[in-house]
Amino acid sequence: QDKLTVLLDWFVNPDHAPLYVAREMGYFRDAGLEVEMIAPADPNDPPKLVAAGRADLAISYQPQLQMQAAEGLPLTRIGTLVATPLNTVVVLADGPVKSIADLKGRKVGYSVGGLEDALLGAMLENAGLKLSDVELVNVNFSLSPALLSGQVDAVVGAYRNFELNQLDIEGKAGRAFYPEEHGVPPYDELVIVANREKAADPRLPRFLDAVERGTLYLMNHPDESWKLFVKANPELDDELNRRAWRDTLPRFAHSPAALDARRYERFARFLKERELIGEVPRLADYAVELR
Amino acid sequence: MHDLVRPTESARLPSIGVRIERARLTYGGVRLFDGLDFELEGGRCTCLLGPSGVGKTTLLRLIAGLADPEPPTVLAAEDGKPLDGRVAYMAQQDLLLPWLGALDNVLLGPRLRGEAVGAALVDRARGLLDAVGLGDRLQARPAELSGGMRQRVALARTLMEDRPVVLMDEPFSALDAITRLRLQELAAGLLAGRTVLLVTHDPLEALRIGHRIHVMAGQPAEIGPAISPEGSPPRPADDPALLVRQAELLRRLSS
Amino acid sequence: MHDLVRPTESARLPSIGVRIERARLTYGGVRLFDGLDFELEGGRCTCLLGPSGVGKTTLLRLIAGLADPEPPTVLAAEDGKPLDGRVAYMAQQDLLLPWLGALDNVLLGPRLRGEAVGAALVDRARGLLDAVGLGDRLQARPAELSGGMRQRVALARTLMEDRPVVLMDEPFSALDAITRLRLQELAAGLLAGRTVLLVTHDPLEALRIGHRIHVMAGQPAEIGPAISPEGSPPRPADDPALLVRQAELLRRLSS
Amino acid sequence: MMRAVRPMVRPLVTAAVLIAAWQALVWATGVPRFILPDPARVAMALWERAGLIGYHALFTIGEILGGLALGVVLGAATALTLSYFRPARRWLMPVLVFSQAIPVFALAPLLVLWLGYGMASKVAMATLIIYFPVTSAFFDGLRRTEPGWLDLARTMGGSRWSTLVRIRLPAALPAFASGLRVATAVAPIGAVVGEWVGASAGLGYLMLHANGRMQVDLMFAALLTLAAIAVALYFAVDALLRRALPWQPDNNPDEERD
Amino acid sequence: MMRAVRPMVRPLVTAAVLIAAWQALVWATGVPRFILPDPARVAMALWERAGLIGYHALFTIGEILGGLALGVVLGAATALTLSYFRPARRWLMPVLVFSQAIPVFALAPLLVLWLGYGMASKVAMATLIIYFPVTSAFFDGLRRTEPGWLDLARTMGGSRWSTLVRIRLPAALPAFASGLRVATAVAPIGAVVGEWVGASAGLGYLMLHANGRMQVDLMFAALLTLAAIAVALYFAVDALLRRALPWQPDNNPDEERD
Ligand SMILES: Nc1ncnc2c1ncn2[C@@H]1O[C@H](COP(=O)(O)OP(=O)(O)OP(=O)(O)O)[C@@H](O)[C@H]1O
Ligand SMILES: Nc1ncnc2c1ncn2[C@@H]1O[C@H](COP(=O)(O)OP(=O)(O)OP(=O)(O)O)[C@@H](O)[C@H]1O
Ligand SMILES: [Mg+2]
Ligand SMILES: [Mg+2]
């Protein structure tokens, strides 16, 4: 059994379902791997630690990866976990904001991830506004509470599978504006990154195969998978996670190891346009399809 | 004598006697007092002598209301009113506040009582410090004063209090013989007509300024009968009659 | 006299004289000493009297190496070696450590020097406390002791030190006349053969236990010529010759 | 009888009053339950998830105790160094203050890189938080020694070391106790912040987790547990300190007799 | 001459030594630059982004000063209340300790809900962090008054209030100063944590932002600025306190003459 350390992007949540299903179903064991999963508190840390050689793999985000690659971090994507964006701009359905253009002059809360203001800027420009037409407030830990309690009129960085359900459970309907429908190129929300120098590590293809098996089992047996998931994480057994689970299912990458090169290049150009990166890094330097 | 240091109304202060009866007090299982009776005659100076550790300070504190006597102790003023607010107390340690200069230390009483400290009070405090020989060290902090100087500031502070009952615990112990004589006279003059209890280790001092002198001894402590020297204090230090009395006192002390 | 309290080797201690020359010291712009000369005769007890605030304590601290004199001050022992480690110092305040009991306070010196505190030392400390009348309060913390008791503990601690030069600042000031006489005798006995400087305010005390007696006065302070009473200390307190000398001393003090 | 019962009753009454105040706050301000849930809800979470909370609490208690022990030892050692070496004081003090101003998220990757995701990085973080109050208070105490005692020690021929052990240290104990009290009160938050560095157990982890997933009841239940640990620890240390320093005056104005 | 120059030179030398140590650490451990950049890189960021950093620093300084002022005033008031009312002491103290154990992220939504996203919520956060050290140290000082002075005040007929003002307070000032020193050192982190709660300006915000963007150089540049502010503030307060308490013994073991 080879040991493999995976740093999650954040605390365990249904986005990580394929990993947990693979573990609970014994797919990792079958692949000769003993996988340890660790949750950090700051999503920015895991890629750094993988780049520094402290862990084998990290779950990160495609935009972050591209920014990190542009900063010269020796990271490379080896797989995809969630293959669509999850990020959205969310407002209350019964609030005054019916379209992106209605955000003019309003307060928008965000949690500093590095990307959110760029996303919002692109969406606003798509609607004929500028980023300076809204007031941005970093609300860090509490996107939904800030929105629900009327502290802000909209939040960016809310996940479509989570925050919308959260609002709903609290009895308020939310309205989501999807970035990919408002001028932002599509991207992979969750990717699996490894240290570039160690991309040839023979454990990695085995790991991806196990994740793929996990994903497929998950899609074939959603209810059994849920049971496996909450058995491993009993604290997640609640209404919100149940709903998030359901909403996340269709978004998992059906073929985790596959790389859509154009998608990455398109998004890299977007990042450069938004001045989040200085130069468009070479794709081969930060994303591979393992063989 | 400085006129300033004597408050104008002092002549009108009524003299009150103080009586303590059946006093009982225990420290750590040891009965310090048990059925102790003692009386301060109104308007007179009572001196208390006795071996170290016999309980003189404790008795003073008891009268000042600072010790917790046990029943059936009775502490009463002659006029039946409580003693609170009518006692000035000078402790065995100087207890000067280190952050205040000499003058401000002397003015502590009025300030604590929230009295308006006007020119009159300040002048009186100055006068008292001058009288104890510290007229040129008004601003000096305690740390800059010698032991005897600190004791003199504490004495000035006590005299500033202008109370009908004055309790003093070895007020001159750190002073040289000459300064001591001068300050004994000063105190005797300023405190004339008050009820004074003065603890001292110097028999001659007691004989010079006491109307009545008691010796405390034993465990539990007992207070012996009064010696009342002739004449009125302050008596001259070289009075031969005092020397005779001194021998008697020493005899009582050593018994 | 208790045998225990006298360390066995004390007889062998060499007696060293101490000389201080052209001492100069300024406090806040005031010259306390300027060209002061003073000598402690080896093996003798020198007593120092003087008005409060004249600088007695400061001089003592200077000899103990605790004050910073200015040039051209010279401080020297007769044998030419430095005084460090050969001086015992008893300050005007008792300076007992509040967290230690009486016995532990007396044992502070050996402990500070890292000596092994065995039964012999403990017995000697006990003996000293017993000799100062505190044999039954060995464990009492300073806060539980009367002022005079605290002074006695400090005295015992100083005697415990067993140094050839002993400096004591008003060591008996808080004691009653009888205890004082007893402890003067005890100290005189235990310190016989040592070089002692004793500051006191009591002329009789100086006359009883001093070989040489000096009066300090003035500003800057000057030290007068020695008075050397006949006979060897401790002299009896009722020696009529002492009374004559006392009058002389008082005259010098008041001039 | 009454007196014997009291010490047991008071915490209960305090708790009851606090809970009532909390409930009143919730009613009065109409604060939404995803921001501040009402006591009943939290009690339920506490009850239902007792096992889970207890499991995580064990980790946090371990971190608190570890951080406290290490922080106090290091803090005391630093205070000694500071007061014993003038150069240390001049050069080290700014560094210490400097270190206080570094936010966790800047340090977290470094700590993890060097200490890993285990207990060590959390204890290090708790230590860092506890360290400064102890150092500062103890150092202040060490330099406030009554000069007369130091003179005495000097004439007695005490070495620096023995003067330290026999005089400066005991004299500084009340100040040290003061610092220790503050340290005890902040230790739990230190441990929680340490879990921020990355953890898979501990009350801080549980809270963050619950917070991130809007399990506000569970978060507050964990928070209550943490606070209870903090209060218990504080009073234990306080009682210990009082017992250890019997010579120290301890009077409160309202106990002055009139 | 030499002496006059020294106080200016020392901080520069300290800084130089620290920078050298930092560089050495980077070389020795080979820590990657995206975790700990080397000094030159950070200096560059500091220089290039001076305007940006300065702009954010102003906010943070404002928050620190506000929090410090409020925390000290509230802390002092609480200490007085605690020492003057036995009930307060019995019932309030556990609540205070309790409050210390509440992590920011639990409090943040509440604070923001009540105080908004402006300066107020950050000042509140900084206040909360400063509050306890001040309260605890001052309270300790207030109850350690020399009993003799209290006896004196009693016989002199001092009211509780005047005894407090004239005796207890000045006597507790050294302890208060001790607490204030700790408070000053933790105030900057209080402000940064406050910005964590939700902000659109301030060094904490800038750091978070830079962290998210992987601009590690900028993050460390902001961190250095914050730390410099902390050190400057600490030494200013320390100098002030020493000047304000001239009667307090202040001796260090290494200044003992041998
Ligand atoms: N630290 C100090 N700062 C300023 N002045 C001081 C200091 N210590 C002593 N003095 C001054 O030096 C003088 C001598 O003080 P010292 O304590 O030596 O007197 P003394 O002769 O021992 O008096 P006493 O008999 O009252 O103890 C006094 O005027 C005192 O005010
Ligand atoms: N707080 C205390 N706790 C325990 N015992 C105490 C306390 N205060 C005083 N005592 C004891 O009470 C006795 C009397 O003390 P007190 O101070 O009254 O003596 P004193 O007659 O004034 O002696 P001195 O002449 O030495 O000042 C002493 O034996 C002392 O040890
Ligand atoms: Mg007494
Ligand atoms: Mg003196």
GROMACS .gro file of N, CA, C and O in nm, chain C residues 61 64-66 87 89 95-99 108-109 111-113 141 157 161 163, chain D residues 146 148-149 151-159 162-163 166-167 170-171 246-247:
model
  160
  607ARG      N    1   2.576   5.301   5.348
  607ARG     CA    2   2.556   5.238   5.218
  607ARG      C    3   2.680   5.253   5.130
  607ARG      O    4   2.714   5.165   5.052
  610ALA      N    5   2.911   4.997   5.242
  610ALA     CA    6   2.863   4.866   5.200
  610ALA      C    7   2.875   4.848   5.049
  610ALA      O    8   2.848   4.739   4.997
  611GLY      N    9   2.914   4.955   4.980
  611GLY     CA   10   2.927   4.945   4.834
  611GLY      C   11   2.794   4.961   4.763
  611GLY      O   12   2.780   4.922   4.648
  612LEU      N   13   2.695   5.019   4.830
  612LEU     CA   14   2.562   5.031   4.770
  612LEU      C   15   2.532   5.170   4.717
  612LEU      O   16   2.431   5.190   4.651
  633VAL      N   17   3.132   4.227   5.418
  633VAL     CA   18   3.048   4.322   5.492
  633VAL      C   19   2.909   4.263   5.514
  633VAL      O   20   2.851   4.204   5.424
  635TYR      N   21   2.528   4.389   5.625
  635TYR     CA   22   2.459   4.518   5.626
  635TYR      C   23   2.317   4.500   5.677
  635TYR      O   24   2.242   4.419   5.625
  641LEU      N   25   1.346   4.499   5.559
  641LEU     CA   26   1.373   4.429   5.434
  641LEU      C   27   1.357   4.277   5.445
  641LEU      O   28   1.433   4.202   5.383
  642LEU      N   29   1.261   4.234   5.523
  642LEU     CA   30   1.233   4.089   5.525
  642LEU      C   31   1.158   4.052   5.399
  642LEU      O   32   1.081   4.131   5.345
  643LEU      N   33   1.179   3.932   5.351
  643LEU     CA   34   1.107   3.886   5.234
  643LEU      C   35   0.971   3.833   5.277
  643LEU      O   36   0.963   3.741   5.359
  644PRO      N   37   0.864   3.892   5.225
  644PRO     CA   38   0.731   3.860   5.277
  644PRO      C   39   0.688   3.716   5.255
  644PRO      O   40   0.597   3.669   5.322
  645TRP      N   41   0.753   3.647   5.161
  645TRP     CA   42   0.708   3.510   5.133
  645TRP      C   43   0.782   3.407   5.216
  645TRP      O   44   0.753   3.289   5.207
  654LEU      N   45   1.860   3.339   5.468
  654LEU     CA   46   1.869   3.392   5.332
  654LEU      C   47   2.014   3.404   5.282
  654LEU      O   48   2.044   3.367   5.169
  655GLY      N   49   2.102   3.455   5.371
  655GLY     CA   50   2.241   3.477   5.329
  655GLY      C   51   2.306   3.351   5.275
  655GLY      O   52   2.348   3.346   5.159
  657ARG      N   53   2.179   3.081   5.176
  657ARG     CA   54   2.109   3.032   5.057
  657ARG      C   55   2.148   3.114   4.935
  657ARG      O   56   2.170   3.060   4.827
  658LEU      N   57   2.158   3.247   4.952
  658LEU     CA   58   2.196   3.331   4.839
  658LEU      C   59   2.337   3.297   4.793
  658LEU      O   60   2.369   3.307   4.674
  659ARG      N   61   2.422   3.260   4.886
  659ARG     CA   62   2.559   3.227   4.848
  659ARG      C   63   2.570   3.085   4.798
  659ARG      O   64   2.679   3.038   4.765
  687ARG      N   65   0.542   3.440   5.905
  687ARG     CA   66   0.576   3.531   5.796
  687ARG      C   67   0.582   3.673   5.850
  687ARG      O   68   0.515   3.707   5.947
  703ARG      N   69   1.927   3.793   6.120
  703ARG     CA   70   1.979   3.767   5.986
  703ARG      C   71   2.117   3.829   5.968
  703ARG      O   72   2.207   3.769   5.909
  707GLU      N   73   2.526   3.643   5.941
  707GLU     CA   74   2.617   3.660   5.828
  707GLU      C   75   2.763   3.633   5.862
  707GLU      O   76   2.841   3.595   5.777
  709ARG      N   77   3.038   3.815   5.926
  709ARG     CA   78   3.135   3.885   5.844
  709ARG      C   79   3.228   3.969   5.932
  709ARG      O   80   3.185   4.015   6.039
  947GLU      N   81   1.180   4.531   4.460
  947GLU     CA   82   1.212   4.628   4.565
  947GLU      C   83   1.364   4.644   4.572
  947GLU      O   84   1.438   4.549   4.597
  949GLY      N   85   1.564   4.763   4.787
  949GLY     CA   86   1.626   4.727   4.914
  949GLY      C   87   1.665   4.580   4.919
  949GLY      O   88   1.772   4.543   4.969
  950TRP      N   89   1.579   4.494   4.865
  950TRP     CA   90   1.610   4.350   4.866
  950TRP      C   91   1.732   4.321   4.781
  950TRP      O   92   1.813   4.234   4.813
  952ASP      N   93   1.977   4.528   4.722
  952ASP     CA   94   2.095   4.574   4.797
  952ASP      C   95   2.136   4.467   4.897
  952ASP      O   96   2.254   4.433   4.911
  953LEU      N   97   2.037   4.415   4.966
  953LEU     CA   98   2.063   4.312   5.065
  953LEU      C   99   2.134   4.193   5.000
  953LEU      O  100   2.237   4.146   5.048
  954ALA      N  101   2.076   4.147   4.890
  954ALA     CA  102   2.134   4.031   4.822
  954ALA      C  103   2.278   4.060   4.783
  954ALA      O  104   2.366   3.973   4.790
  955ARG      N  105   2.302   4.184   4.742
  955ARG     CA  106   2.437   4.219   4.701
  955ARG      C  107   2.536   4.209   4.816
  955ARG      O  108   2.643   4.149   4.802
  956THR      N  109   2.500   4.268   4.928
  956THR     CA  110   2.593   4.262   5.040
  956THR      C  111   2.609   4.119   5.089
  956THR      O  112   2.712   4.083   5.144
  957MET      N  113   2.506   4.039   5.071
  957MET     CA  114   2.516   3.901   5.117
  957MET      C  115   2.600   3.815   5.022
  957MET      O  116   2.621   3.697   5.047
  958GLY      N  117   2.640   3.874   4.911
  958GLY     CA  118   2.723   3.799   4.817
  958GLY      C  119   2.643   3.702   4.732
  958GLY      O  120   2.694   3.600   4.689
  959GLY      N  121   2.516   3.734   4.708
  959GLY     CA  122   2.436   3.648   4.623
  959GLY      C  123   2.479   3.663   4.478
  959GLY      O  124   2.504   3.774   4.431
  960SER      N  125   2.491   3.552   4.407
  960SER     CA  126   2.522   3.560   4.265
  960SER      C  127   2.396   3.608   4.193
  960SER      O  128   2.288   3.613   4.250
  963SER      N  129   2.143   3.322   4.206
  963SER     CA  130   2.072   3.296   4.331
  963SER      C  131   1.984   3.415   4.367
  963SER      O  132   1.876   3.399   4.424
  964THR      N  133   2.027   3.537   4.332
  964THR     CA  134   1.941   3.652   4.357
  964THR      C  135   1.812   3.638   4.276
  964THR      O  136   1.703   3.669   4.324
  967ARG      N  137   1.608   3.343   4.449
  967ARG     CA  138   1.561   3.364   4.586
  967ARG      C  139   1.484   3.494   4.604
  967ARG      O  140   1.407   3.507   4.698
  968ILE      N  141   1.509   3.590   4.518
  968ILE     CA  142   1.447   3.721   4.541
  968ILE      C  143   1.364   3.769   4.423
  968ILE      O  144   1.243   3.789   4.435
  971PRO      N  145   1.051   3.510   4.325
  971PRO     CA  146   0.933   3.514   4.413
  971PRO      C  147   0.867   3.652   4.415
  971PRO      O  148   0.745   3.662   4.421
  972ALA      N  149   0.949   3.758   4.407
  972ALA     CA  150   0.890   3.891   4.410
  972ALA      C  151   0.807   3.918   4.285
  972ALA      O  152   0.712   3.995   4.288
 1047PRO      N  153   0.024   3.303   4.912
 1047PRO     CA  154  -0.055   3.343   5.029
 1047PRO      C  155  -0.011   3.475   5.090
 1047PRO      O  156  -0.087   3.538   5.162
 1048TRP      N  157   0.113   3.518   5.062
 1048TRP     CA  158   0.161   3.640   5.128
 1048TRP      C  159   0.116   3.767   5.056
 1048TRP      O  160   0.137   3.876   5.104
   0.00000   0.00000   0.00000
